[in-house]
Every structure is written in structure tokens, then in C-alpha cells.
Amino acid sequence: MNDKVLSYFDISADDPRWLDWKWQYANRITDVESLAKIINLSEKDQQGIASCLQSFRMAITPYFASLLDPDDPFCPLRRQSVPSLDELAFHAAEGEDPLNEEGDSPSEDLVHRYPDRALFLVTRHCAMYCRFCVRKRLVGEEDFVINTMEKNKALSYIADTPAIRDVLISGGDPLTIVDDELEDIVSSLRSIPHVEIIRIGTRVPAVLPMRITADLLNMLKKYQPIWVNVHFNHPRELTELAVKACTDIVDAGIPVGNQSVLLKGVNDDPTVMRELLYKLVKARVRPYYLYQCDLIRGTSHFRTKVQTGIDIIHALTGNITGFAVPKYVIDAPQGGGKVPINPEYVVSMDDERVVMTNYEGKTYTYPQTP
Ligand SMILES: *Cc1c(COP(=O)(O)O)cnc(C)c1O
Ligand code: SF4
């Protein structure tokens, strides 16, 4: 742990305030002066961050800040949370809404792209603003928590659309909302008979694990079946507190999946990825998706070639527990949805035989006799 963070806040790691998510949220690091007191930044770094902050904003919880290596400019956690001048390099293929979420929205807060499920964006607030995400938003843009009118509009659409059997509550991060307001949303969804499952997508266990309280879990338990999807990108994010947050959710009877984003300089390496996946499975979290980094403005320094992702999946498949390997997907631009990208194992296939290679690269033939 980076002790400079504790001394900056004049607090100890077992202080009840440090373990209180509202304190953590209220004390997020949002300016370069505070940041410079907890990690070592050269004058040039500070200027770069300051100019980036004129376009994009920053927020880092004290908890996450305490995990940053104060001396390593290539620290994978720093890379995800601290702005860099690279964000100001715009590329023509990048946009503000590359997935065309707005085009698929019956209301501003609901994305209904797939036949049987919908994405319900209940807030634009996050505990931390990840540098590779569209939610780091341009300075001056307003964040909002859904208002009652918009919420009712989205709920009516879901209630009037019997094909929707799965609602994914997302954002922003829905667990930045206080329990009562979240309960209001979850219970309204649960009262719609055709909504069979409710999912919550959150990065809170990685960036604000103290948010996973007994009160929150006791509330959610009332509205089963609920599934939670968390978001870890690097093995160092799985601290004792983060692991406890995940296992507490599982102990509440809620299955937990993980999605990661493939990020250059963070996890674009089979060894790092394997350690992340092992740690997730140990925390009883099932790896779900590995996303190719979306074409969001100012994220080119994070984007790998697709071949890198394919190579990582190939290196993992067969070599680690089958269910520890996530599905590698590209969220297709213009709202095409998630497309699975797989290494190729079939060499040739006709009516008589399938020739294939296994995980070790050896060739086998499967005869297709009736
Ligand atoms: C990812 C996503 C979902 C959920 O997809 P699953 O593959 O079922 O996890 C639903 N709606 C939208 C718009 C999405 O992007
Ligand atoms: S918590 Fe999720 S939605 Fe929020 S900035 Fe990070 S990746 Fe984006």
C-alpha cells in the first residue's frame, strides 16, 4: 500500500472512515495538486495531467490511489486512473458514442439492442473515472442520476415489452447510488412479471470495495434472481478488500461474473491475464467477457491489435481451467452488438472429416461418419 495516501488524508487503514464508502467517495482525488502529493510526478507529468484535465476529468478513490505505485510511471493501475497527454490525441475512427447507444434507445436511459434483454442506464456517476472509458466525459458535461420521470418512462417501456426477460442495470456505476434509490429501481423491475433476471454491472468492487455492505446485500437478496457483473482488469486490483467484496456478493447467493477490457500496458500479456483469471476464480468470480477496447475518443494508447487478444485467448485455452477463460468480444461499431472473436482451431472441414489443431498446436482428424 502507498502510505503517502494515508498520511495525505491523515488516516489509518483501519479507521472506520477509510472503510466507509461515502467517505471514500467524498474524498476522491480530482486535481493534480492532490495527486502530486501521493504519487511522484515530474513537473512535466504534472503539466501534462493539468492540460488533460482541461478536457477530461479525473476522480480516483483514496482506496484505489493507495494501490498505485508512487514511483512507477508504468504502474498498470496508474495507467487506468491517472490522465495522460495521450488522451488528447484524437483519431478519426474514434467518437463519443461509437456503439451508437443513442440510436438503440427507446428512452434516453434504456438501450434495447438485443431481443430479450435491455440495458438500463440509471446514473452517469462512477466511483472512479477509468481513462479508457467514455464516462470520463468532457469537462463541463453534466453527470446525472436518472430522474423520476425518465425512470418511469424506461420502466413503462420494459413493462410494455414482454420480450424483455433480462434487464442489465448499468451506468455509470449503479452502485454509486444509495441503497434506497437502488432498491426503488430493483423492486420496480422485480414487480414486472416478464423480467426474469436482473443484472447489475459495477466496477465498485475494484475501486470502492467498501460499498459492498451487508445492508446492500440484504436488500438485493430480496429481489432474486440477481446476477452481478464486476470489472477487474489487473491482478493487483484483487486486494483483500476487493476479494472480500466479491465473495460477500457470492455468499449472498448472487452469482458474480467479470468483464475486463484488453488494455495495452495493463493486461495485454498472457501471463498477467492468467494471474488475473486465477485470482478471479479463487474469489469465486467467473470470467465472462474480455472486451476489445472500444473506439472512444482519446483511447488509442490503450488499444491493442485484435490479434493480441486472439493470441492471449489461444495461450490460455487448454492451459488453464476451462471456465476461467473469458469470451473475447468486439462490441461492433454502429450498434452491431458483441461479436465473439476466437482463435481458429479448425484447419479444414468437409462432409467426411474435420481437421483441427489442439491447444498444443498438434493436428487431429475427426471422421464425420453417420
Ligand atoms: C452487453 C449488452 C447487453 C448484455 O449482453 P450479454 O451478452 O447478454 O451480457 C445488453 N444490451 C446491450 C446494449 C449491451 O451492450
Ligand atoms: S467504472 Fe466503468 S463506466 Fe465508470 S469510468 Fe470505469 S469503466 Fe467506465
mmCIF file with all atom_site columns, C-alpha atoms in Angstrom, residues 254-370:
data_model
loop_
_atom_site.group_PDB
_atom_site.id
_atom_site.type_symbol
_atom_site.label_atom_id
_atom_site.label_alt_id
_atom_site.label_comp_id
_atom_site.label_asym_id
_atom_site.label_entity_id
_atom_site.label_seq_id
_atom_site.pdbx_PDB_ins_code
_atom_site.Cartn_x
_atom_site.Cartn_y
_atom_site.Cartn_z
_atom_site.occupancy
_atom_site.B_iso_or_equiv
_atom_site.pdbx_formal_charge
_atom_site.auth_seq_id
_atom_site.auth_comp_id
_atom_site.auth_asym_id
_atom_site.auth_atom_id
_atom_site.pdbx_PDB_model_num
ATOM 1   C CA . ILE A 1 254 ? -25.691 -13.803 -6.136  1.00 0.00 ? 254 ILE A CA 1
ATOM 2   C CA . PRO A 1 255 ? -23.530 -15.239 -8.939  1.00 0.00 ? 255 PRO A CA 1
ATOM 3   C CA . VAL A 1 256 ? -20.673 -12.941 -9.951  1.00 0.00 ? 256 VAL A CA 1
ATOM 4   C CA . GLY A 1 257 ? -19.112 -12.640 -13.411 1.00 0.00 ? 257 GLY A CA 1
ATOM 5   C CA . ASN A 1 258 ? -16.246 -10.419 -14.500 1.00 0.00 ? 258 ASN A CA 1
ATOM 6   C CA . GLN A 1 259 ? -15.642 -8.386  -17.581 1.00 0.00 ? 259 GLN A CA 1
ATOM 7   C CA . SER A 1 260 ? -12.255 -6.935  -18.453 1.00 0.00 ? 260 SER A CA 1
ATOM 8   C CA . VAL A 1 261 ? -11.113 -4.590  -21.133 1.00 0.00 ? 261 VAL A CA 1
ATOM 9   C CA . LEU A 1 262 ? -7.995  -5.572  -23.048 1.00 0.00 ? 262 LEU A CA 1
ATOM 10  C CA . LEU A 1 263 ? -5.625  -2.655  -22.381 1.00 0.00 ? 263 LEU A CA 1
ATOM 11  C CA . LYS A 1 264 ? -2.151  -2.038  -23.714 1.00 0.00 ? 264 LYS A CA 1
ATOM 12  C CA . GLY A 1 265 ? 0.352   -1.759  -20.864 1.00 0.00 ? 265 GLY A CA 1
ATOM 13  C CA . VAL A 1 266 ? -2.155  -3.147  -18.372 1.00 0.00 ? 266 VAL A CA 1
ATOM 14  C CA . ASN A 1 267 ? -3.181  -6.685  -19.260 1.00 0.00 ? 267 ASN A CA 1
ATOM 15  C CA . ASP A 1 268 ? -2.142  -7.300  -22.889 1.00 0.00 ? 268 ASP A CA 1
ATOM 16  C CA . ASP A 1 269 ? 0.048   -10.176 -21.839 1.00 0.00 ? 269 ASP A CA 1
ATOM 17  C CA . PRO A 1 270 ? -0.916  -13.840 -21.298 1.00 0.00 ? 270 PRO A CA 1
ATOM 18  C CA . THR A 1 271 ? 0.993   -14.077 -18.001 1.00 0.00 ? 271 THR A CA 1
ATOM 19  C CA . VAL A 1 272 ? -0.743  -11.053 -16.477 1.00 0.00 ? 272 VAL A CA 1
ATOM 20  C CA . MET A 1 273 ? -4.077  -12.204 -17.827 1.00 0.00 ? 273 MET A CA 1
ATOM 21  C CA . ARG A 1 274 ? -3.617  -15.705 -16.418 1.00 0.00 ? 274 ARG A CA 1
ATOM 22  C CA . GLU A 1 275 ? -2.843  -14.316 -12.969 1.00 0.00 ? 275 GLU A CA 1
ATOM 23  C CA . LEU A 1 276 ? -5.930  -12.094 -13.149 1.00 0.00 ? 276 LEU A CA 1
ATOM 24  C CA . LEU A 1 277 ? -8.142  -15.018 -14.164 1.00 0.00 ? 277 LEU A CA 1
ATOM 25  C CA . TYR A 1 278 ? -6.716  -17.349 -11.494 1.00 0.00 ? 278 TYR A CA 1
ATOM 26  C CA . LYS A 1 279 ? -7.318  -14.711 -8.834  1.00 0.00 ? 279 LYS A CA 1
ATOM 27  C CA . LEU A 1 280 ? -10.869 -14.097 -10.023 1.00 0.00 ? 280 LEU A CA 1
ATOM 28  C CA . VAL A 1 281 ? -11.740 -17.783 -9.949  1.00 0.00 ? 281 VAL A CA 1
ATOM 29  C CA . LYS A 1 282 ? -10.221 -18.062 -6.465  1.00 0.00 ? 282 LYS A CA 1
ATOM 30  C CA . ALA A 1 283 ? -12.540 -15.242 -5.405  1.00 0.00 ? 283 ALA A CA 1
ATOM 31  C CA . ARG A 1 284 ? -15.393 -17.341 -6.916  1.00 0.00 ? 284 ARG A CA 1
ATOM 32  C CA . VAL A 1 285 ? -15.838 -14.876 -9.754  1.00 0.00 ? 285 VAL A CA 1
ATOM 33  C CA . ARG A 1 286 ? -16.471 -16.367 -13.179 1.00 0.00 ? 286 ARG A CA 1
ATOM 34  C CA . PRO A 1 287 ? -14.622 -14.609 -16.032 1.00 0.00 ? 287 PRO A CA 1
ATOM 35  C CA . TYR A 1 288 ? -17.230 -13.598 -18.610 1.00 0.00 ? 288 TYR A CA 1
ATOM 36  C CA . TYR A 1 289 ? -16.059 -11.160 -21.283 1.00 0.00 ? 289 TYR A CA 1
ATOM 37  C CA . LEU A 1 290 ? -12.754 -9.727  -22.418 1.00 0.00 ? 290 LEU A CA 1
ATOM 38  C CA . TYR A 1 291 ? -13.563 -6.644  -24.466 1.00 0.00 ? 291 TYR A CA 1
ATOM 39  C CA . GLN A 1 292 ? -11.522 -5.254  -27.276 1.00 0.00 ? 292 GLN A CA 1
ATOM 40  C CA . CYS A 1 293 ? -11.070 -1.574  -26.303 1.00 0.00 ? 293 CYS A CA 1
ATOM 41  C CA . ASP A 1 294 ? -13.879 0.495   -27.837 1.00 0.00 ? 294 ASP A CA 1
ATOM 42  C CA . LEU A 1 295 ? -13.179 3.297   -30.300 1.00 0.00 ? 295 LEU A CA 1
ATOM 43  C CA . ILE A 1 296 ? -13.627 6.046   -27.750 1.00 0.00 ? 296 ILE A CA 1
ATOM 44  C CA . ARG A 1 297 ? -12.039 9.429   -28.282 1.00 0.00 ? 297 ARG A CA 1
ATOM 45  C CA . GLY A 1 298 ? -8.595  9.679   -26.709 1.00 0.00 ? 298 GLY A CA 1
ATOM 46  C CA . THR A 1 299 ? -8.037  5.976   -26.032 1.00 0.00 ? 299 THR A CA 1
ATOM 47  C CA . SER A 1 300 ? -5.708  4.964   -28.873 1.00 0.00 ? 300 SER A CA 1
ATOM 48  C CA . HIS A 1 301 ? -2.799  4.470   -26.455 1.00 0.00 ? 301 HIS A CA 1
ATOM 49  C CA . PHE A 1 302 ? -4.795  1.670   -24.812 1.00 0.00 ? 302 PHE A CA 1
ATOM 50  C CA . ARG A 1 303 ? -5.864  -0.166  -27.942 1.00 0.00 ? 303 ARG A CA 1
ATOM 51  C CA . THR A 1 304 ? -4.097  -3.337  -28.988 1.00 0.00 ? 304 THR A CA 1
ATOM 52  C CA . LYS A 1 305 ? -4.432  -5.099  -32.306 1.00 0.00 ? 305 LYS A CA 1
ATOM 53  C CA . VAL A 1 306 ? -7.181  -7.709  -32.308 1.00 0.00 ? 306 VAL A CA 1
ATOM 54  C CA . GLN A 1 307 ? -4.514  -10.354 -32.948 1.00 0.00 ? 307 GLN A CA 1
ATOM 55  C CA . THR A 1 308 ? -3.142  -9.649  -29.441 1.00 0.00 ? 308 THR A CA 1
ATOM 56  C CA . GLY A 1 309 ? -6.475  -10.642 -27.919 1.00 0.00 ? 309 GLY A CA 1
ATOM 57  C CA . ILE A 1 310 ? -6.713  -13.753 -30.082 1.00 0.00 ? 310 ILE A CA 1
ATOM 58  C CA . ASP A 1 311 ? -3.183  -14.768 -29.083 1.00 0.00 ? 311 ASP A CA 1
ATOM 59  C CA . ILE A 1 312 ? -3.981  -14.323 -25.389 1.00 0.00 ? 312 ILE A CA 1
ATOM 60  C CA . ILE A 1 313 ? -7.125  -16.458 -25.643 1.00 0.00 ? 313 ILE A CA 1
ATOM 61  C CA . HIS A 1 314 ? -5.151  -19.077 -27.564 1.00 0.00 ? 314 HIS A CA 1
ATOM 62  C CA . ALA A 1 315 ? -2.406  -19.103 -24.938 1.00 0.00 ? 315 ALA A CA 1
ATOM 63  C CA . LEU A 1 316 ? -4.957  -19.588 -22.161 1.00 0.00 ? 316 LEU A CA 1
ATOM 64  C CA . THR A 1 317 ? -7.319  -22.103 -23.749 1.00 0.00 ? 317 THR A CA 1
ATOM 65  C CA . GLY A 1 318 ? -6.442  -25.640 -22.702 1.00 0.00 ? 318 GLY A CA 1
ATOM 66  C CA . ASN A 1 319 ? -3.737  -24.381 -20.399 1.00 0.00 ? 319 ASN A CA 1
ATOM 67  C CA . ILE A 1 320 ? -5.960  -23.091 -17.594 1.00 0.00 ? 320 ILE A CA 1
ATOM 68  C CA . THR A 1 321 ? -9.344  -24.097 -16.145 1.00 0.00 ? 321 THR A CA 1
ATOM 69  C CA . GLY A 1 322 ? -11.871 -24.026 -18.967 1.00 0.00 ? 322 GLY A CA 1
ATOM 70  C CA . PHE A 1 323 ? -14.326 -21.726 -17.241 1.00 0.00 ? 323 PHE A CA 1
ATOM 71  C CA . ALA A 1 324 ? -11.557 -19.287 -16.301 1.00 0.00 ? 324 ALA A CA 1
ATOM 72  C CA . VAL A 1 325 ? -11.171 -18.279 -19.949 1.00 0.00 ? 325 VAL A CA 1
ATOM 73  C CA . PRO A 1 326 ? -13.408 -15.325 -20.854 1.00 0.00 ? 326 PRO A CA 1
ATOM 74  C CA . LYS A 1 327 ? -15.066 -14.800 -24.196 1.00 0.00 ? 327 LYS A CA 1
ATOM 75  C CA . TYR A 1 328 ? -13.126 -12.256 -26.252 1.00 0.00 ? 328 TYR A CA 1
ATOM 76  C CA . VAL A 1 329 ? -15.548 -9.876  -27.958 1.00 0.00 ? 329 VAL A CA 1
ATOM 77  C CA . ILE A 1 330 ? -15.589 -6.781  -30.068 1.00 0.00 ? 330 ILE A CA 1
ATOM 78  C CA . ASP A 1 331 ? -18.545 -4.512  -29.443 1.00 0.00 ? 331 ASP A CA 1
ATOM 79  C CA . ALA A 1 332 ? -19.158 -3.779  -33.098 1.00 0.00 ? 332 ALA A CA 1
ATOM 80  C CA . PRO A 1 333 ? -19.265 -0.094  -34.049 1.00 0.00 ? 333 PRO A CA 1
ATOM 81  C CA . GLN A 1 334 ? -22.626 1.426   -35.014 1.00 0.00 ? 334 GLN A CA 1
ATOM 82  C CA . GLY A 1 335 ? -24.545 -0.799  -32.648 1.00 0.00 ? 335 GLY A CA 1
ATOM 83  C CA . GLY A 1 336 ? -23.766 -4.197  -34.156 1.00 0.00 ? 336 GLY A CA 1
ATOM 84  C CA . GLY A 1 337 ? -23.558 -5.748  -30.702 1.00 0.00 ? 337 GLY A CA 1
ATOM 85  C CA . LYS A 1 338 ? -20.915 -8.017  -29.221 1.00 0.00 ? 338 LYS A CA 1
ATOM 86  C CA . VAL A 1 339 ? -19.172 -10.262 -31.704 1.00 0.00 ? 339 VAL A CA 1
ATOM 87  C CA . PRO A 1 340 ? -17.118 -13.192 -30.330 1.00 0.00 ? 340 PRO A CA 1
ATOM 88  C CA . ILE A 1 341 ? -13.605 -13.375 -31.769 1.00 0.00 ? 341 ILE A CA 1
ATOM 89  C CA . ASN A 1 342 ? -11.985 -16.787 -31.430 1.00 0.00 ? 342 ASN A CA 1
ATOM 90  C CA . PRO A 1 343 ? -8.678  -18.359 -32.282 1.00 0.00 ? 343 PRO A CA 1
ATOM 91  C CA . GLU A 1 344 ? -9.057  -20.725 -35.217 1.00 0.00 ? 344 GLU A CA 1
ATOM 92  C CA . TYR A 1 345 ? -8.786  -24.428 -34.386 1.00 0.00 ? 345 TYR A CA 1
ATOM 93  C CA . VAL A 1 346 ? -10.444 -25.899 -37.476 1.00 0.00 ? 346 VAL A CA 1
ATOM 94  C CA . VAL A 1 347 ? -7.939  -26.424 -40.308 1.00 0.00 ? 347 VAL A CA 1
ATOM 95  C CA . SER A 1 348 ? -10.450 -27.847 -42.770 1.00 0.00 ? 348 SER A CA 1
ATOM 96  C CA . MET A 1 349 ? -13.916 -29.346 -42.698 1.00 0.00 ? 349 MET A CA 1
ATOM 97  C CA . ASP A 1 350 ? -15.934 -31.303 -45.249 1.00 0.00 ? 350 ASP A CA 1
ATOM 98  C CA . ASP A 1 351 ? -18.646 -33.974 -45.082 1.00 0.00 ? 351 ASP A CA 1
ATOM 99  C CA . GLU A 1 352 ? -16.097 -36.696 -44.340 1.00 0.00 ? 352 GLU A CA 1
ATOM 100 C CA . ARG A 1 353 ? -13.708 -35.164 -41.845 1.00 0.00 ? 353 ARG A CA 1
ATOM 101 C CA . VAL A 1 354 ? -12.760 -32.235 -39.677 1.00 0.00 ? 354 VAL A CA 1
ATOM 102 C CA . VAL A 1 355 ? -9.066  -31.496 -39.405 1.00 0.00 ? 355 VAL A CA 1
ATOM 103 C CA . MET A 1 356 ? -8.197  -29.452 -36.344 1.00 0.00 ? 356 MET A CA 1
ATOM 104 C CA . THR A 1 357 ? -5.343  -28.357 -34.128 1.00 0.00 ? 357 THR A CA 1
ATOM 105 C CA . ASN A 1 358 ? -5.447  -28.632 -30.341 1.00 0.00 ? 358 ASN A CA 1
ATOM 106 C CA . TYR A 1 359 ? -4.153  -26.187 -27.728 1.00 0.00 ? 359 TYR A CA 1
ATOM 107 C CA . GLU A 1 360 ? -0.615  -27.517 -28.175 1.00 0.00 ? 360 GLU A CA 1
ATOM 108 C CA . GLY A 1 361 ? -0.717  -26.990 -31.925 1.00 0.00 ? 361 GLY A CA 1
ATOM 109 C CA . LYS A 1 362 ? -0.929  -30.743 -32.734 1.00 0.00 ? 362 LYS A CA 1
ATOM 110 C CA . THR A 1 363 ? -3.170  -31.783 -35.605 1.00 0.00 ? 363 THR A CA 1
ATOM 111 C CA . TYR A 1 364 ? -6.071  -34.239 -35.218 1.00 0.00 ? 364 TYR A CA 1
ATOM 112 C CA . THR A 1 365 ? -8.727  -35.564 -37.555 1.00 0.00 ? 365 THR A CA 1
ATOM 113 C CA . TYR A 1 366 ? -12.329 -36.215 -36.548 1.00 0.00 ? 366 TYR A CA 1
ATOM 114 C CA . PRO A 1 367 ? -14.095 -38.508 -39.046 1.00 0.00 ? 367 PRO A CA 1
ATOM 115 C CA . GLN A 1 368 ? -17.645 -37.395 -39.794 1.00 0.00 ? 368 GLN A CA 1
ATOM 116 C CA . THR A 1 369 ? -19.305 -40.766 -40.241 1.00 0.00 ? 369 THR A CA 1
ATOM 117 C CA . PRO A 1 370 ? -23.027 -41.022 -39.604 1.00 0.00 ? 370 PRO A CA 1
#
